[in-house]
Amino acid sequence: MRVQLVPLEGGTSIDVTKDLMLVGRKEDCDIQLDHKSISKQHCIIVRTDGLLLLRDLGSTNGTRVNGQRVRRAAILPNDQLNIASLRFKVKFSEEEEPAASPEEYTQQMDLAEIEKVIKKTAEEANEEDDSMEDMSLPPMQNNALPDVYEEKASKKKK
């Protein structure tokens, strides 16, 4: 399935080609949006079957889905996505995706190559002082921040 972000003010559509794409102003972002209202690392778009998931990364100017400012959201076909001041329509189609670059392909290996990689990894792990078995996950806690920000109905006059 092909997913595109179509700019509402005109311009070239952006193909969502990877399962996880970083959106921002920095050069190393998967989707680079060169606009002063976009944060360096603005949000992440995750592509799943028939759905996009979005996570704002604490951007200054926020991310909106269908006009509602969100921290994280599911994006459906024809939803409007605002990344700071840039507006897009999300388009899903059954067309084939553009060809991926060679480094995005899964590398095929025969059994002998796989065994060599496993053996080399095990040898490197044994050489290290700390074993992987001693590693533990940090304690988890719930995120206190809301997924959706409430709009202020009226602003108080000073």
PDB file of C-alpha atoms in Angstrom:
ATOM      1  CA  MET A   1       0.000   0.000   0.000  1.00  0.00           C
ATOM      2  CA  ARG A   2       1.275   3.453  -0.899  1.00  0.00           C
ATOM      3  CA  VAL A   3       0.949   6.312   1.599  1.00  0.00           C
ATOM      4  CA  GLN A   4       1.499   9.945   0.647  1.00  0.00           C
ATOM      5  CA  LEU A   5       1.401  13.285   2.412  1.00  0.00           C
ATOM      6  CA  VAL A   6      -0.097  15.704  -0.121  1.00  0.00           C
ATOM      7  CA  PRO A   7       0.632  19.390   0.651  1.00  0.00           C
ATOM      8  CA  LEU A   8      -2.598  21.415   0.735  1.00  0.00           C
ATOM      9  CA  GLU A   9      -0.797  24.592  -0.363  1.00  0.00           C
ATOM     10  CA  GLY A  10       0.649  22.820  -3.418  1.00  0.00           C
ATOM     11  CA  GLY A  11       4.007  21.244  -3.956  1.00  0.00           C
ATOM     12  CA  THR A  12       5.446  17.777  -4.264  1.00  0.00           C
ATOM     13  CA  SER A  13       3.782  14.907  -2.405  1.00  0.00           C
ATOM     14  CA  ILE A  14       5.866  13.079   0.180  1.00  0.00           C
ATOM     15  CA  ASP A  15       5.908   9.273   0.061  1.00  0.00           C
ATOM     16  CA  VAL A  16       5.924   7.473   3.414  1.00  0.00           C
ATOM     17  CA  THR A  17       8.229   4.658   2.324  1.00  0.00           C
ATOM     18  CA  LYS A  18       9.578   3.291   5.603  1.00  0.00           C
ATOM     19  CA  ASP A  19       7.746   1.721   8.522  1.00  0.00           C
ATOM     20  CA  LEU A  20       9.182   4.374  10.844  1.00  0.00           C
ATOM     21  CA  MET A  21      10.050   7.880   9.630  1.00  0.00           C
ATOM     22  CA  LEU A  22      11.427  10.827  11.566  1.00  0.00           C
ATOM     23  CA  VAL A  23       9.984  14.192  10.473  1.00  0.00           C
ATOM     24  CA  GLY A  24      11.814  17.434  11.154  1.00  0.00           C
ATOM     25  CA  ARG A  25      14.023  20.251   9.977  1.00  0.00           C
ATOM     26  CA  LYS A  26      17.384  18.460  10.503  1.00  0.00           C
ATOM     27  CA  GLU A  27      19.207  17.054   7.493  1.00  0.00           C
ATOM     28  CA  ASP A  28      19.269  13.512   8.905  1.00  0.00           C
ATOM     29  CA  CYS A  29      15.452  13.288   9.203  1.00  0.00           C
ATOM     30  CA  ASP A  30      13.668  10.815   6.919  1.00  0.00           C
ATOM     31  CA  ILE A  31      11.200  13.540   5.944  1.00  0.00           C
ATOM     32  CA  GLN A  32      13.020  16.864   6.001  1.00  0.00           C
ATOM     33  CA  LEU A  33      10.709  19.888   6.062  1.00  0.00           C
ATOM     34  CA  ASP A  34      12.782  23.039   5.672  1.00  0.00           C
ATOM     35  CA  HIS A  35      10.528  25.597   7.354  1.00  0.00           C
ATOM     36  CA  LYS A  36      11.196  27.804  10.375  1.00  0.00           C
ATOM     37  CA  SER A  37       8.027  26.601  12.179  1.00  0.00           C
ATOM     38  CA  ILE A  38       9.186  22.953  12.105  1.00  0.00           C
ATOM     39  CA  SER A  39      11.237  21.655  15.040  1.00  0.00           C
ATOM     40  CA  LYS A  40      14.568  19.948  14.356  1.00  0.00           C
ATOM     41  CA  GLN A  41      12.988  16.621  15.318  1.00  0.00           C
ATOM     42  CA  HIS A  42       9.269  17.322  15.123  1.00  0.00           C
ATOM     43  CA  CYS A  43       7.436  13.985  15.062  1.00  0.00           C
ATOM     44  CA  ILE A  44       7.613  10.325  14.111  1.00  0.00           C
ATOM     45  CA  ILE A  45       5.287   8.610  11.652  1.00  0.00           C
ATOM     46  CA  VAL A  46       4.890   4.833  11.949  1.00  0.00           C
ATOM     47  CA  ARG A  47       3.287   2.972   9.055  1.00  0.00           C
ATOM     48  CA  THR A  48       1.206  -0.119   9.773  1.00  0.00           C
ATOM     49  CA  ASP A  49      -1.334  -2.024   7.677  1.00  0.00           C
ATOM     50  CA  GLY A  50      -3.960   0.500   6.569  1.00  0.00           C
ATOM     51  CA  LEU A  51      -3.083   3.050   9.246  1.00  0.00           C
ATOM     52  CA  LEU A  52      -0.465   5.607  10.221  1.00  0.00           C
ATOM     53  CA  LEU A  53       0.500   6.272  13.807  1.00  0.00           C
ATOM     54  CA  LEU A  54       1.964   9.623  14.752  1.00  0.00           C
ATOM     55  CA  ARG A  55       3.949  10.719  17.804  1.00  0.00           C
ATOM     56  CA  ASP A  56       4.833  14.364  18.403  1.00  0.00           C
ATOM     57  CA  LEU A  57       8.321  14.711  19.884  1.00  0.00           C
ATOM     58  CA  GLY A  58       7.571  17.739  22.069  1.00  0.00           C
ATOM     59  CA  SER A  59       7.683  20.139  19.137  1.00  0.00           C
ATOM     60  CA  THR A  60       7.343  23.867  19.787  1.00  0.00           C
ATOM     61  CA  ASN A  61       4.538  24.505  17.285  1.00  0.00           C
ATOM     62  CA  GLY A  62       2.784  21.162  17.682  1.00  0.00           C
ATOM     63  CA  THR A  63       1.169  18.596  15.424  1.00  0.00           C
ATOM     64  CA  ARG A  64      -2.536  18.503  14.591  1.00  0.00           C
ATOM     65  CA  VAL A  65      -4.787  15.833  13.114  1.00  0.00           C
ATOM     66  CA  ASN A  66      -8.043  17.172  11.657  1.00  0.00           C
ATOM     67  CA  GLY A  67      -7.495  20.438  13.538  1.00  0.00           C
ATOM     68  CA  GLN A  68      -6.961  18.834  16.972  1.00  0.00           C
ATOM     69  CA  ARG A  69      -3.537  19.255  18.533  1.00  0.00           C
ATOM     70  CA  VAL A  70      -2.214  15.818  19.468  1.00  0.00           C
ATOM     71  CA  ARG A  71       0.733  14.245  21.171  1.00  0.00           C
ATOM     72  CA  ARG A  72       0.065  10.889  19.539  1.00  0.00           C
ATOM     73  CA  ALA A  73      -2.689   9.811  17.174  1.00  0.00           C
ATOM     74  CA  ALA A  74      -3.850   7.316  14.588  1.00  0.00           C
ATOM     75  CA  ILE A  75      -4.117   8.816  11.120  1.00  0.00           C
ATOM     76  CA  LEU A  76      -6.652   7.440   8.661  1.00  0.00           C
ATOM     77  CA  PRO A  77      -6.997   8.000   4.902  1.00  0.00           C
ATOM     78  CA  ASN A  78      -8.048  11.559   3.954  1.00  0.00           C
ATOM     79  CA  ASP A  79      -7.216  12.964   7.398  1.00  0.00           C
ATOM     80  CA  GLN A  80      -5.640  16.404   7.474  1.00  0.00           C
ATOM     81  CA  LEU A  81      -2.229  16.510   9.133  1.00  0.00           C
ATOM     82  CA  ASN A  82      -0.688  19.801  10.261  1.00  0.00           C
ATOM     83  CA  ILE A  83       2.989  19.659  11.099  1.00  0.00           C
ATOM     84  CA  ALA A  84       3.453  23.100  12.706  1.00  0.00           C
ATOM     85  CA  SER A  85       2.223  25.472   9.966  1.00  0.00           C
ATOM     86  CA  LEU A  86       2.485  23.016   7.060  1.00  0.00           C
ATOM     87  CA  ARG A  87      -0.784  21.287   6.107  1.00  0.00           C
ATOM     88  CA  PHE A  88      -1.073  17.890   4.396  1.00  0.00           C
ATOM     89  CA  LYS A  89      -3.829  15.518   3.334  1.00  0.00           C
ATOM     90  CA  VAL A  90      -3.017  11.876   4.000  1.00  0.00           C
ATOM     91  CA  LYS A  91      -3.598   9.751   0.912  1.00  0.00           C
ATOM     92  CA  PHE A  92      -3.637   5.943   0.903  1.00  0.00           C
ATOM     93  CA  SER A  93      -3.719   4.079  -2.415  1.00  0.00           C
ATOM     94  CA  GLU A  94      -3.385   0.540  -3.681  1.00  0.00           C
ATOM     95  CA  GLU A  95      -0.660   1.573  -6.130  1.00  0.00           C
ATOM     96  CA  GLU A  96       2.717  -0.028  -5.853  1.00  0.00           C
ATOM     97  CA  GLU A  97       5.219   1.877  -3.763  1.00  0.00           C
ATOM     98  CA  PRO A  98       8.199   3.477  -5.456  1.00  0.00           C
ATOM     99  CA  ALA A  99      11.211   1.199  -5.695  1.00  0.00           C
ATOM    100  CA  ALA A 100      13.281   1.179  -2.529  1.00  0.00           C
ATOM    101  CA  SER A 101      16.980   1.894  -2.580  1.00  0.00           C
ATOM    102  CA  PRO A 102      19.266  -1.164  -2.318  1.00  0.00           C
ATOM    103  CA  GLU A 103      20.209  -0.439   1.327  1.00  0.00           C
ATOM    104  CA  GLU A 104      16.526  -0.729   2.326  1.00  0.00           C
ATOM    105  CA  TYR A 105      16.236  -4.321   1.100  1.00  0.00           C
ATOM    106  CA  THR A 106      16.510  -7.296   3.403  1.00  0.00           C
ATOM    107  CA  GLN A 107      19.848  -8.950   2.862  1.00  0.00           C
ATOM    108  CA  GLN A 108      19.655 -12.588   1.831  1.00  0.00           C
ATOM    109  CA  MET A 109      22.138 -14.927   3.468  1.00  0.00           C
ATOM    110  CA  ASP A 110      22.667 -18.652   3.180  1.00  0.00           C
ATOM    111  CA  LEU A 111      22.908 -20.884   6.250  1.00  0.00           C
ATOM    112  CA  ALA A 112      26.720 -20.892   6.300  1.00  0.00           C
ATOM    113  CA  GLU A 113      26.847 -17.081   6.399  1.00  0.00           C
ATOM    114  CA  ILE A 114      24.283 -16.964   9.200  1.00  0.00           C
ATOM    115  CA  GLU A 115      26.309 -19.465  11.256  1.00  0.00           C
ATOM    116  CA  LYS A 116      29.459 -17.323  10.777  1.00  0.00           C
ATOM    117  CA  VAL A 117      27.643 -14.195  11.979  1.00  0.00           C
ATOM    118  CA  ILE A 118      26.234 -16.001  15.032  1.00  0.00           C
ATOM    119  CA  LYS A 119      29.648 -17.450  15.915  1.00  0.00           C
ATOM    120  CA  LYS A 120      31.374 -14.069  15.539  1.00  0.00           C
ATOM    121  CA  THR A 121      28.717 -12.334  17.675  1.00  0.00           C
ATOM    122  CA  ALA A 122      29.048 -14.961  20.404  1.00  0.00           C
ATOM    123  CA  GLU A 123      32.850 -14.630  20.410  1.00  0.00           C
ATOM    124  CA  GLU A 124      32.615 -10.821  20.679  1.00  0.00           C
ATOM    125  CA  ALA A 125      30.131 -11.125  23.553  1.00  0.00           C
ATOM    126  CA  ASN A 126      32.488 -13.484  25.427  1.00  0.00           C
ATOM    127  CA  GLU A 127      35.400 -11.032  25.020  1.00  0.00           C
ATOM    128  CA  GLU A 128      33.506  -8.179  26.679  1.00  0.00           C
ATOM    129  CA  ASP A 129      33.758  -7.695  30.456  1.00  0.00           C
ATOM    130  CA  ASP A 130      30.022  -7.197  30.983  1.00  0.00           C
ATOM    131  CA  SER A 131      27.751  -9.929  29.779  1.00  0.00           C
ATOM    132  CA  MET A 132      24.380  -9.224  28.198  1.00  0.00           C
ATOM    133  CA  GLU A 133      22.743 -11.373  30.887  1.00  0.00           C
ATOM    134  CA  ASP A 134      23.469  -8.704  33.515  1.00  0.00           C
ATOM    135  CA  MET A 135      21.534  -6.063  31.598  1.00  0.00           C
ATOM    136  CA  SER A 136      18.118  -5.156  32.941  1.00  0.00           C
ATOM    137  CA  LEU A 137      15.450  -2.760  31.751  1.00  0.00           C
ATOM    138  CA  PRO A 138      14.939   0.494  33.642  1.00  0.00           C
ATOM    139  CA  PRO A 139      11.723   0.719  35.659  1.00  0.00           C
ATOM    140  CA  MET A 140       8.699   1.736  33.562  1.00  0.00           C
ATOM    141  CA  GLN A 141       6.183   4.399  34.511  1.00  0.00           C
ATOM    142  CA  ASN A 142       3.037   5.813  32.959  1.00  0.00           C
ATOM    143  CA  ASN A 143       3.327   8.997  30.927  1.00  0.00           C
ATOM    144  CA  ALA A 144       1.422  11.762  32.734  1.00  0.00           C
ATOM    145  CA  LEU A 145       1.148  13.968  29.642  1.00  0.00           C
ATOM    146  CA  PRO A 146      -2.136  13.886  27.700  1.00  0.00           C
ATOM    147  CA  ASP A 147      -2.491  12.395  24.215  1.00  0.00           C
ATOM    148  CA  VAL A 148      -4.795  15.223  23.143  1.00  0.00           C
ATOM    149  CA  TYR A 149      -4.535  18.824  24.256  1.00  0.00           C
ATOM    150  CA  GLU A 150      -7.750  20.610  25.167  1.00  0.00           C
ATOM    151  CA  GLU A 151      -8.414  23.843  23.300  1.00  0.00           C
ATOM    152  CA  LYS A 152      -9.052  26.917  25.432  1.00  0.00           C
ATOM    153  CA  ALA A 153     -12.649  28.046  24.787  1.00  0.00           C
ATOM    154  CA  SER A 154     -11.958  31.681  25.616  1.00  0.00           C
ATOM    155  CA  LYS A 155      -8.888  33.580  26.618  1.00  0.00           C
ATOM    156  CA  LYS A 156      -9.062  35.749  29.722  1.00  0.00           C
ATOM    157  CA  LYS A 157      -8.511  39.442  29.173  1.00  0.00           C
ATOM    158  CA  LYS A 158      -5.967  41.125  31.377  1.00  0.00           C
TER     159      LYS A 158
END
